[in-house]
Coordinates of C-alpha atoms in Angstrom, one line a residue:
X1 CA 8.0 -19.3 -9.7
X2 CA 9.6 -17.7 -12.8
X3 CA 11.2 -14.9 -14.2
X4 CA 10.9 -12.8 -17.5
X5 CA 13.2 -9.9 -19.0
X6 CA 11.4 -8.2 -21.6
X7 CA 12.5 -4.9 -23.2
X8 CA 9.2 -2.5 -23.9
X9 CA 10.0 -0.3 -27.3
X10 CA 7.4 2.4 -26.4
X11 CA 9.5 3.2 -23.6
X12 CA 13.0 0.8 -23.7
X13 CA 12.5 -0.2 -20.0
X14 CA 13.9 -2.9 -18.4
X15 CA 11.4 -4.9 -16.8
X16 CA 11.6 -7.8 -14.8
X17 CA 7.8 -9.5 -14.6
X18 CA 7.5 -12.2 -11.4
X19 CA 4.6 -14.8 -12.3
X20 CA 2.9 -16.2 -9.2
X21 CA 0.0 -18.3 -9.1
X22 CA -1.7 -15.6 -5.9
X23 CA -5.6 -15.9 -5.9
X24 CA -6.6 -12.4 -5.7
X25 CA -9.5 -13.6 -3.9
X26 CA -7.3 -14.3 -1.4
X27 CA -5.4 -11.3 -1.4
X28 CA -8.1 -9.7 1.5
X29 CA -8.5 -6.5 -0.7
X30 CA -11.9 -4.8 -1.4
X31 CA -11.0 -4.2 -5.3
X32 CA -10.0 -8.1 -5.6
X33 CA -6.4 -7.0 -6.8
X34 CA -3.8 -9.1 -6.6
X35 CA -0.2 -7.7 -5.0
X36 CA 1.7 -10.0 -6.6
X37 CA 0.9 -8.6 -10.4
X38 CA 2.6 -5.6 -9.5
X39 CA 5.3 -6.9 -8.1
X40 CA 8.4 -6.6 -10.1
X41 CA 11.4 -4.7 -11.4
X42 CA 11.5 -2.0 -14.6
X43 CA 14.5 0.2 -15.0
X44 CA 16.1 -1.6 -11.8
X45 CA 13.8 0.0 -9.6
X46 CA 11.4 -2.2 -7.3
X47 CA 7.6 -1.9 -8.2
X48 CA 4.7 -3.4 -5.7
X49 CA 0.9 -2.4 -5.5
X50 CA 1.0 0.3 -1.6
X51 CA -2.9 0.0 -0.1
X52 CA -4.2 2.9 1.8
X53 CA -7.7 2.3 4.0
X54 CA -9.8 3.7 6.6
X55 CA -12.4 2.2 8.7
X56 CA -15.4 3.5 7.0
X57 CA -14.9 1.1 3.7
X58 CA -12.4 3.2 1.7
X59 CA -9.6 1.2 0.4
X60 CA -6.8 3.1 -2.4
X61 CA -4.4 0.9 -4.2
X62 CA -1.5 2.6 -5.7
X63 CA 1.9 1.4 -8.0
X64 CA 4.6 3.5 -7.5
X65 CA 5.1 2.8 -11.2
X66 CA 4.2 6.8 -12.2
X67 CA 2.4 7.1 -9.2
X68 CA -0.7 5.4 -10.8
X69 CA -3.9 5.2 -8.5
X70 CA -4.8 1.1 -9.6
X71 CA -8.5 1.3 -7.6
X72 CA -10.1 4.0 -5.5
X73 CA -13.0 2.0 -3.7
X74 CA -15.7 3.1 -1.9
X75 CA -18.8 2.2 -0.3
X76 CA -22.4 2.4 -3.0
X77 CA -25.9 3.8 -0.9
X78 CA -26.7 -0.2 0.0
X79 CA -22.7 -0.5 1.8
X80 CA -21.5 -2.2 -1.6
X81 CA -17.8 -1.9 -2.0
X82 CA -17.2 -0.2 -5.4
X83 CA -14.7 0.5 -7.5
X84 CA -14.4 3.8 -8.9
X85 CA -11.4 4.4 -11.6
X86 CA -10.4 2.7 -14.5
X87 CA -7.7 0.9 -14.7
X88 CA -5.4 -2.7 -15.5
X89 CA -5.0 -5.3 -12.6
X90 CA -1.5 -6.1 -13.2
X91 CA 1.9 -3.6 -14.0
X92 CA 2.6 -6.0 -17.4
X93 CA -0.2 -3.5 -19.3
X94 CA 0.2 -0.2 -17.4
X95 CA 4.3 -0.6 -18.7
X96 CA 3.5 -1.8 -22.2
X97 CA 3.0 1.5 -23.3
X98 CA 3.4 0.2 -27.0
X99 CA 0.5 -1.9 -27.0
X100 CA -1.7 -0.3 -23.9
X101 CA -0.5 3.1 -23.6
X102 CA -2.5 5.2 -21.0
X103 CA -2.4 7.7 -18.5
X104 CA -5.0 5.9 -16.2
X105 CA -4.8 7.0 -12.0
X106 CA -0.7 8.3 -12.8
X107 CA 1.2 11.4 -10.8
X108 CA 1.2 13.2 -14.2
X109 CA 4.6 15.6 -14.2
X110 CA 6.8 17.6 -15.4
X111 CA 4.2 19.6 -16.8
X112 CA 0.3 18.1 -17.2
X113 CA -1.4 18.9 -20.4
X114 CA 0.0 20.2 -23.5
X115 CA 2.5 22.5 -24.4
X116 CA 1.8 24.3 -28.3
X117 CA 4.8 23.1 -30.5
X118 CA 6.4 21.4 -27.7
X119 CA 8.3 24.9 -26.9
X120 CA 8.4 27.4 -24.3
X121 CA 11.2 29.9 -23.3
X122 CA 12.2 31.1 -19.7
X123 CA 14.6 34.1 -19.0
X124 CA 15.3 34.9 -22.4
X125 CA 16.0 31.2 -23.6
X126 CA 13.8 29.0 -25.6
X127 CA 13.5 25.3 -24.5
X128 CA 12.1 22.4 -27.0
X129 CA 10.5 19.6 -25.3
X130 CA 10.0 16.4 -26.6
X131 CA 7.2 16.4 -29.3
X132 CA 4.6 13.5 -28.3
X133 CA 1.3 15.3 -29.9
X134 CA 1.1 16.0 -32.9
X135 CA 3.8 19.0 -32.6
X136 CA 3.1 19.4 -28.6
X137 CA 4.5 18.0 -25.8
X138 CA 1.6 16.8 -23.7
X139 CA 1.7 15.9 -19.8
X140 CA 5.3 16.0 -19.7
X141 CA 6.5 13.7 -22.8
X142 CA 4.0 11.3 -22.7
X143 CA 5.8 7.6 -22.7
X144 CA 8.9 9.2 -21.2
X145 CA 7.0 11.5 -18.9
X146 CA 7.2 10.7 -14.9
X147 CA 3.6 8.7 -15.4
X148 CA 6.1 6.1 -16.5
X149 CA 8.8 5.9 -14.7
X150 CA 9.3 4.3 -11.0
X151 CA 9.2 6.5 -8.0
X152 CA 10.4 5.9 -4.8
X153 CA 8.1 4.7 -2.2
X154 CA 7.4 5.2 1.2
X155 CA 4.2 3.7 3.5
X156 CA 3.3 5.7 6.4
X157 CA 0.9 3.3 8.5
X158 CA -2.3 2.1 6.7
X159 CA -3.3 6.1 5.1
X160 CA -0.3 7.8 3.5
X161 CA 2.1 6.8 0.5
X162 CA 4.6 9.5 -0.3
X163 CA 6.0 8.8 -3.5
X164 CA 9.4 10.8 -4.5
X165 CA 10.8 11.2 -8.3
X166 CA 14.7 12.7 -9.3
X167 CA 14.3 14.2 -12.5
X168 CA 17.6 15.4 -14.4
X169 CA 18.6 18.5 -16.0
X170 CA 17.0 18.4 -19.8
X171 CA 14.9 15.1 -19.8
X172 CA 12.3 15.4 -22.4
X173 CA 13.7 18.9 -22.9
X174 CA 12.9 20.9 -19.6
X175 CA 15.3 22.8 -17.5
X176 CA 16.7 22.1 -14.4
X177 CA 17.0 19.1 -11.9
X178 CA 14.1 18.2 -9.9
X179 CA 13.0 16.5 -7.2
X180 CA 9.7 15.9 -6.8
X181 CA 7.4 14.3 -4.3
X182 CA 3.5 12.8 -4.5
X183 CA 1.8 12.2 -1.5
X184 CA -1.5 10.3 -0.9
X185 CA -3.7 9.9 2.2
X186 CA -7.0 8.2 2.9
X187 CA -8.5 10.3 5.4
X188 CA -11.2 9.1 7.8
X189 CA -14.2 11.0 5.6
X190 CA -13.3 8.9 2.7
X191 CA -11.1 11.8 1.5
X192 CA -8.3 10.9 -0.9
X193 CA -5.9 14.2 -0.2
X194 CA -2.9 14.2 -2.5
X195 CA 0.2 16.4 -2.7
X196 CA 2.8 17.5 -5.3
X197 CA 5.7 19.1 -3.8
X198 CA 9.0 20.2 -5.8
X199 CA 12.1 21.9 -6.2
X200 CA 14.7 22.4 -8.4
X201 CA 18.6 23.8 -9.1
X202 CA 17.4 25.7 -12.4
X203 CA 14.8 27.8 -13.3
X204 CA 12.1 25.2 -14.9
X205 CA 8.1 24.7 -15.0
X206 CA 6.2 22.3 -13.1
X207 CA 2.4 21.7 -13.2
X208 CA 1.6 18.3 -11.9
X209 CA -1.6 16.3 -11.2
X210 CA -3.3 13.0 -10.8
X211 CA -5.5 11.4 -13.6
X212 CA -7.7 8.9 -12.6
X213 CA -10.6 8.7 -14.5
X214 CA -14.3 8.0 -12.7
X215 CA -16.7 6.7 -12.8
X216 CA -19.5 6.3 -10.2
X217 CA -21.9 4.4 -11.5
X218 CA -20.5 0.9 -10.1
X219 CA -20.2 -0.5 -13.7
X220 CA -17.2 -0.3 -15.9
X221 CA -18.2 -1.0 -18.7
X222 CA -21.2 0.9 -19.3
X223 CA -21.1 5.0 -21.1
X224 CA -20.8 6.7 -17.7
X225 CA -22.3 10.0 -19.5
X226 CA -25.4 10.0 -17.1
X227 CA -23.5 10.9 -14.1
X228 CA -24.3 14.9 -13.0
X229 CA -21.5 16.9 -13.2
X230 CA -21.0 20.2 -11.4
X231 CA -18.2 23.0 -12.1
X232 CA -17.6 26.0 -10.3
X233 CA -16.2 28.3 -13.3
X234 CA -17.7 31.1 -15.1
X235 CA -15.7 31.0 -17.5
X236 CA -13.2 28.1 -19.9
X237 CA -10.5 28.4 -21.8
X238 CA -11.5 27.8 -25.5
X239 CA -9.2 25.1 -27.7
X240 CA -8.2 25.0 -31.1
X241 CA -9.1 21.6 -32.7
X242 CA -5.0 19.9 -31.3
X243 CA -6.7 21.0 -27.8
X244 CA -4.6 24.2 -27.2
X245 CA -6.1 27.0 -25.8
X246 CA -6.8 30.1 -27.7
X247 CA -5.4 32.7 -25.2
X248 CA -9.4 33.3 -25.0
X249 CA -10.9 32.9 -21.9
X250 CA -14.1 32.8 -22.3
X251 CA -18.3 32.6 -20.1
X252 CA -19.6 29.6 -20.0
X253 CA -22.8 30.6 -19.7
X254 CA -25.5 30.4 -22.4
X255 CA -23.2 27.7 -24.2
X256 CA -22.5 23.8 -23.6
X257 CA -19.8 24.2 -21.1
X258 CA -22.4 25.6 -18.4
X259 CA -22.3 23.0 -15.6
X260 CA -22.5 25.9 -12.2
X261 CA -26.3 24.1 -12.5
X262 CA -25.4 20.0 -12.0
X263 CA -26.5 18.9 -14.6
X264 CA -26.5 14.8 -16.3
X265 CA -22.9 14.9 -18.9
X266 CA -25.3 13.1 -21.8
X267 CA -27.6 16.6 -21.8
X268 CA -24.6 18.7 -23.5
X269 CA -22.1 16.2 -24.9
X270 CA -23.4 15.9 -28.4
X271 CA -24.2 19.2 -28.5
X272 CA -23.5 21.5 -31.9
X273 CA -21.2 23.6 -29.5
X274 CA -18.0 23.6 -31.7
X275 CA -15.9 23.3 -29.0
X276 CA -17.5 20.1 -28.1
X277 CA -17.2 19.1 -31.8
X278 CA -13.8 20.0 -31.8
X279 CA -13.1 17.3 -28.9
X280 CA -16.0 15.0 -29.8
X281 CA -16.8 15.7 -26.3
X282 CA -15.5 17.3 -23.4
X283 CA -11.3 18.3 -22.8
X284 CA -11.5 21.4 -21.8
X285 CA -10.2 24.1 -18.8
X286 CA -12.0 25.7 -16.5
X287 CA -11.1 28.5 -15.0
X288 CA -12.3 28.0 -12.0
X289 CA -14.3 30.6 -9.5
X290 CA -12.2 29.3 -6.2
X291 CA -9.0 31.0 -7.8
X292 CA -9.4 34.5 -6.5
X293 CA -6.1 37.2 -6.2
X294 CA -4.1 34.9 -7.5
X295 CA -4.9 31.9 -4.4
X296 CA -6.7 29.2 -4.5
X297 CA -9.4 28.4 -2.0
X298 CA -8.9 24.1 -1.2
X299 CA -12.0 25.2 1.1
X300 CA -14.6 25.1 -1.2
X301 CA -16.1 22.6 -3.9
X302 CA -15.1 23.2 -6.8
X303 CA -16.0 20.5 -8.9
X304 CA -18.4 17.5 -8.0
X305 CA -19.9 14.1 -9.9
X306 CA -22.4 12.0 -8.3
X307 CA -23.7 9.0 -9.6
X308 CA -27.8 8.4 -9.1
X309 CA -27.5 4.5 -9.9
X310 CA -25.2 3.4 -6.6
X311 CA -25.6 7.4 -4.9
X312 CA -21.7 7.9 -5.0
X313 CA -21.4 11.5 -4.5
X314 CA -17.5 12.6 -5.1
X315 CA -16.7 16.6 -4.2
X316 CA -13.4 17.9 -5.9
X317 CA -11.1 20.9 -3.7
X318 CA -8.0 22.3 -5.5
X319 CA -5.6 25.5 -5.0
X320 CA -5.1 25.7 -8.6
X321 CA -6.6 28.0 -10.9
X322 CA -8.0 25.2 -13.2
X323 CA -9.5 22.3 -13.6
X324 CA -9.4 19.7 -17.1
X325 CA -12.7 18.3 -17.7
X326 CA -12.0 15.5 -19.8
X327 CA -15.0 12.9 -21.1
X328 CA -13.0 9.6 -21.9
X329 CA -13.0 10.6 -25.5
X330 CA -10.1 8.4 -26.3
X331 CA -11.5 5.6 -25.0
X332 CA -13.1 2.0 -26.8
X333 CA -12.0 4.1 -29.8
X334 CA -9.8 2.1 -32.6
X335 CA -7.7 -0.4 -31.7
X336 CA -8.6 1.0 -27.6
X337 CA -11.8 -1.1 -28.3
X338 CA -10.2 -4.2 -27.9
X339 CA -8.0 -3.8 -24.7
X340 CA -9.1 -5.6 -21.6
X341 CA -9.2 -3.7 -18.4
X342 CA -9.3 -4.6 -14.4
X343 CA -12.3 -7.1 -14.2
X344 CA -12.1 -8.8 -17.9
X345 CA -13.9 -5.7 -19.0
X346 CA -13.7 -4.0 -22.4
X347 CA -14.4 0.7 -22.0
X348 CA -16.8 2.3 -24.0
X349 CA -16.2 6.0 -25.5
X350 CA -17.5 8.1 -22.7
X351 CA -17.2 5.3 -20.0
X352 CA -15.6 8.4 -17.7
X353 CA -14.5 11.5 -16.4
X354 CA -11.6 13.1 -15.7
X355 CA -11.1 16.4 -12.6
X356 CA -7.5 17.6 -13.3
X357 CA -6.1 20.1 -11.2
X358 CA -4.2 22.2 -12.8
X359 CA -2.6 25.2 -14.8
X360 CA -4.2 26.3 -17.6
X361 CA -3.0 24.4 -20.3
X362 CA 0.0 26.2 -22.7
X363 CA 0.2 28.6 -20.0
X364 CA 4.1 28.8 -20.3
X365 CA 3.1 30.9 -23.7
X366 CA 0.6 32.9 -22.0
X367 CA 2.3 35.0 -20.0
X368 CA -1.0 36.8 -19.0
X369 CA -2.5 33.4 -17.0
X370 CA -0.8 32.1 -13.5
X371 CA 2.7 30.8 -14.3
X372 CA 4.1 27.6 -13.4
X373 CA 7.7 29.0 -12.7
X374 CA 9.7 27.5 -10.5
X375 CA 13.0 29.2 -9.7
X376 CA 15.9 27.1 -6.9
X377 CA 15.0 28.2 -3.6
X378 CA 10.9 27.8 -3.8
X379 CA 9.1 25.0 -3.2
X380 CA 5.7 24.0 -6.0
X381 CA 3.2 23.0 -3.9
X382 CA -0.2 21.8 -5.5
X383 CA -2.9 20.2 -2.9
X384 CA -6.0 18.3 -4.9
X385 CA -8.3 16.2 -2.8
X386 CA -11.4 13.7 -3.7
X387 CA -14.6 13.3 -0.8
X388 CA -16.4 10.8 -1.0
X389 CA -20.5 10.5 0.1
X390 CA -23.9 9.4 -0.1
X391 CA -26.4 11.4 -1.5

């Protein structure tokens, strides 16, 4: 056994990697992952691979580095275990934010999606956040956001994992010391249930999500635009070329944004519609019909995804007002095309789809929209669930 210390330029984190000879096939995991490849120390905190499962063929592997879902295995129409999310098969690549940057499977915080100019005003005070996406703040600061921090982990039985992170006042420019939890649960009906909760000692903003990239086709090396997408939304928020909402809310009817009747993503992903052209595909926030009068109904389906190839059908539920539909427009582009992922695969453009529950992007600067404000004495609560079945 040999230990190697590495200082990562992308995140300035001290990482201790442990080299082991364990065969992944001996791990007994449906995913084929080798837990030893995730057993390490980052910033003096232990990192491991945790496995959640039920009795109906569902297995979810999660690392407490970034609260990331590494694999999500469900049976296809023939009962074959099928991994339906993108990712890496080792912690070294996840932690190397310089050479293999990714948000694969992460629990995003403190603020998912973009804030224009990295600026917002709260109770009359303006805050300047880290600018990591052109001039904007994306996913809480990216390489120094929560997706690249180590959570404290508590596994409860075979089916529940509770992850906790404490973020300091001023981290990446955000006010307030925040204690936040992400709880993953695998239920008996093959649902991955996710709950986010948080408290703060100073007024702040928070907007968490999960960033799984889904491909239900059983081949993570192939384009996934033949998957059938449904989004229960009459409206969406148009964006500029930097993916910042203009502040308008427009109907999807008559545009390439309309998924109220399920159809293949490929039917419209090459549309001449300006929003599609600007993004190179889908990277847009939908205003969910399941959110009314300031409250979301997480018992109603807000979106779904279906693979005619495997028969795998995924239904999404959330209490949030929006869902970001992202069609992996930057996968397989430039140097990303050469990065090796799970199973020795390379990912092409449009290999997958993300369905991210959220407050609308840049909502702190759009005061007519649902606000992400959290005050001392309040508790932030967000919920999303993804149910898998065969259709």
